[in-house]
Amino acid sequence: MKVFMIIIFCSLILGISSQPQPRFLGGFIEGVKAMRRAYSDMREANYIGADKYFHARGNYDAAQHGPGGVAAAKLISDAREHSQRVTDLLRFGDSGHGVEDSRADQRANKWGRSGKDPNHFRPAGLPDKY
């Protein structure tokens, strides 16, 4: 949760939108919520091969809230992928999510943010609940 608060604070300080702040901020907050829902669903589903689907879905859902949602999705997605590289360095190893997996995650993130159907990445057998 602290990461989300830091992201929100930094985004506001940097002024990453020319939109009126209340509208942009509202979309940003809803985008953060959408990303959190997708992450929670991914953890709950615990379904092998569904990672890219949840990446795309979280970004897609966030982007539905306008430029603020897109900004939130990009910021959170980039922070998540970069944090894996840092933890790999600190542990002197690999988190199991190598560079190629990170690139594939980012492709799924971009796919969702662009408004394309996240079901493109949906694995067979994933419960309909998700």
CSV table of C-alpha atoms in Angstrom, one decimal:
chain,number,residue,atom,x,y,z
A,1,MET,CA,0.0,0.0,0.0
A,2,LYS,CA,2.9,2.3,0.7
A,3,VAL,CA,4.1,1.9,-2.9
A,4,PHE,CA,0.7,3.0,-4.2
A,5,MET,CA,0.8,6.1,-2.0
A,6,ILE,CA,4.3,7.0,-3.1
A,7,ILE,CA,3.3,6.6,-6.7
A,8,ILE,CA,0.2,8.8,-6.3
A,9,PHE,CA,2.3,11.5,-4.5
A,10,CYS,CA,5.1,11.5,-7.1
A,11,SER,CA,2.6,11.7,-10.0
A,12,LEU,CA,0.9,14.7,-8.4
A,13,ILE,CA,4.3,16.4,-7.8
A,14,LEU,CA,5.4,15.7,-11.4
A,15,GLY,CA,2.2,17.0,-12.8
A,16,ILE,CA,2.0,14.4,-15.5
A,17,SER,CA,-1.2,15.5,-17.0
A,18,SER,CA,-2.5,18.7,-18.6
A,19,GLN,CA,-6.1,17.6,-17.7
A,20,PRO,CA,-7.8,19.5,-14.8
A,21,GLN,CA,-6.4,17.9,-11.7
A,22,PRO,CA,-9.7,16.7,-10.1
A,23,ARG,CA,-10.7,14.7,-13.2
A,24,PHE,CA,-7.2,13.4,-13.7
A,25,LEU,CA,-6.7,12.5,-10.1
A,26,GLY,CA,-10.0,10.7,-9.9
A,27,GLY,CA,-9.1,8.6,-12.9
A,28,PHE,CA,-5.6,8.0,-11.4
A,29,ILE,CA,-7.2,6.8,-8.1
A,30,GLU,CA,-9.6,4.5,-10.0
A,31,GLY,CA,-6.8,3.2,-12.1
A,32,VAL,CA,-4.8,2.3,-8.9
A,33,LYS,CA,-7.9,0.5,-7.6
A,34,ALA,CA,-8.3,-1.4,-10.9
A,35,MET,CA,-4.6,-2.5,-10.8
A,36,ARG,CA,-5.0,-3.6,-7.2
A,37,ARG,CA,-8.1,-5.7,-8.1
A,38,ALA,CA,-6.3,-7.4,-10.9
A,39,TYR,CA,-3.4,-8.2,-8.5
A,40,SER,CA,-5.7,-9.5,-5.8
A,41,ASP,CA,-7.5,-11.7,-8.4
A,42,MET,CA,-4.2,-13.0,-9.7
A,43,ARG,CA,-3.1,-14.0,-6.2
A,44,GLU,CA,-6.5,-15.5,-5.4
A,45,ALA,CA,-6.7,-17.5,-8.7
A,46,ASN,CA,-3.1,-18.8,-8.2
A,47,TYR,CA,-3.5,-20.2,-11.7
A,48,ILE,CA,-0.4,-21.3,-13.7
A,49,GLY,CA,0.0,-19.4,-16.9
A,50,ALA,CA,-2.5,-16.6,-16.1
A,51,ASP,CA,0.2,-14.0,-15.2
A,52,LYS,CA,0.0,-12.2,-18.6
A,53,TYR,CA,-3.8,-12.2,-18.6
A,54,PHE,CA,-3.9,-10.4,-15.2
A,55,HIS,CA,-1.2,-7.9,-16.4
A,56,ALA,CA,-3.3,-7.1,-19.5
A,57,ARG,CA,-6.6,-7.0,-17.5
A,58,GLY,CA,-5.3,-4.7,-14.8
A,59,ASN,CA,-3.9,-2.3,-17.4
A,60,TYR,CA,-7.1,-2.5,-19.5
A,61,ASP,CA,-9.4,-1.9,-16.5
A,62,ALA,CA,-7.2,1.0,-15.3
A,63,ALA,CA,-7.2,2.6,-18.8
A,64,GLN,CA,-11.0,2.7,-18.8
A,65,HIS,CA,-10.7,5.6,-16.3
A,66,GLY,CA,-9.1,7.9,-18.8
A,67,PRO,CA,-5.6,9.5,-18.9
A,68,GLY,CA,-5.3,9.3,-15.1
A,69,GLY,CA,-6.0,5.6,-15.2
A,70,VAL,CA,-3.5,5.1,-18.0
A,71,ALA,CA,-0.9,7.0,-16.0
A,72,ALA,CA,-1.5,4.9,-12.9
A,73,ALA,CA,-1.3,1.6,-14.9
A,74,LYS,CA,1.9,2.6,-16.6
A,75,LEU,CA,3.5,3.9,-13.3
A,76,ILE,CA,2.5,0.8,-11.3
A,77,SER,CA,3.5,-1.7,-14.1
A,78,ASP,CA,6.9,-0.1,-14.7
A,79,ALA,CA,7.6,0.1,-10.9
A,80,ARG,CA,6.7,-3.6,-10.5
A,81,GLU,CA,8.9,-4.7,-13.3
A,82,HIS,CA,11.8,-2.6,-12.2
A,83,SER,CA,11.5,-3.7,-8.6
A,84,GLN,CA,12.0,-7.3,-9.7
A,85,ARG,CA,15.3,-6.4,-11.2
A,86,VAL,CA,16.4,-4.6,-7.9
A,87,THR,CA,15.4,-7.6,-5.7
A,88,ASP,CA,17.3,-9.9,-8.1
A,89,LEU,CA,20.4,-7.8,-7.5
A,90,LEU,CA,20.0,-7.7,-3.7
A,91,ARG,CA,19.4,-11.5,-3.5
A,92,PHE,CA,22.3,-12.2,-5.9
A,93,GLY,CA,20.2,-14.3,-8.0
A,94,ASP,CA,17.0,-14.4,-10.1
A,95,SER,CA,13.5,-14.1,-8.8
A,96,GLY,CA,12.5,-16.6,-11.5
A,97,HIS,CA,11.2,-13.7,-13.5
A,98,GLY,CA,14.0,-13.1,-15.9
A,99,VAL,CA,14.5,-10.3,-18.4
A,100,GLU,CA,12.5,-12.1,-21.1
A,101,ASP,CA,9.6,-12.7,-18.7
A,102,SER,CA,9.7,-9.0,-17.7
A,103,ARG,CA,9.5,-8.0,-21.4
A,104,ALA,CA,6.6,-10.3,-21.9
A,105,ASP,CA,4.8,-8.8,-18.9
A,106,GLN,CA,5.4,-5.3,-20.3
A,107,ARG,CA,4.0,-6.4,-23.7
A,108,ALA,CA,0.8,-7.6,-21.9
A,109,ASN,CA,0.7,-4.3,-19.9
A,110,LYS,CA,0.9,-2.2,-23.0
A,111,TRP,CA,-1.7,-4.4,-24.8
A,112,GLY,CA,-4.2,-3.8,-22.0
A,113,ARG,CA,-3.4,-0.1,-21.7
A,114,SER,CA,-4.0,0.4,-25.4
A,115,GLY,CA,-7.6,-0.9,-25.0
A,116,LYS,CA,-7.1,-4.3,-26.6
A,117,ASP,CA,-9.0,-7.2,-25.2
A,118,PRO,CA,-7.1,-8.8,-22.3
A,119,ASN,CA,-8.7,-12.1,-23.0
A,120,HIS,CA,-6.0,-12.5,-25.8
A,121,PHE,CA,-3.8,-13.7,-22.9
A,122,ARG,CA,-6.4,-15.7,-21.0
A,123,PRO,CA,-5.3,-19.3,-20.4
A,124,ALA,CA,-7.7,-22.1,-21.1
A,125,GLY,CA,-9.4,-23.3,-17.9
A,126,LEU,CA,-9.1,-20.1,-15.9
A,127,PRO,CA,-12.4,-19.9,-14.0
A,128,ASP,CA,-15.0,-17.5,-15.4
A,129,LYS,CA,-15.0,-15.6,-12.2
A,130,TYR,CA,-11.8,-13.8,-13.5
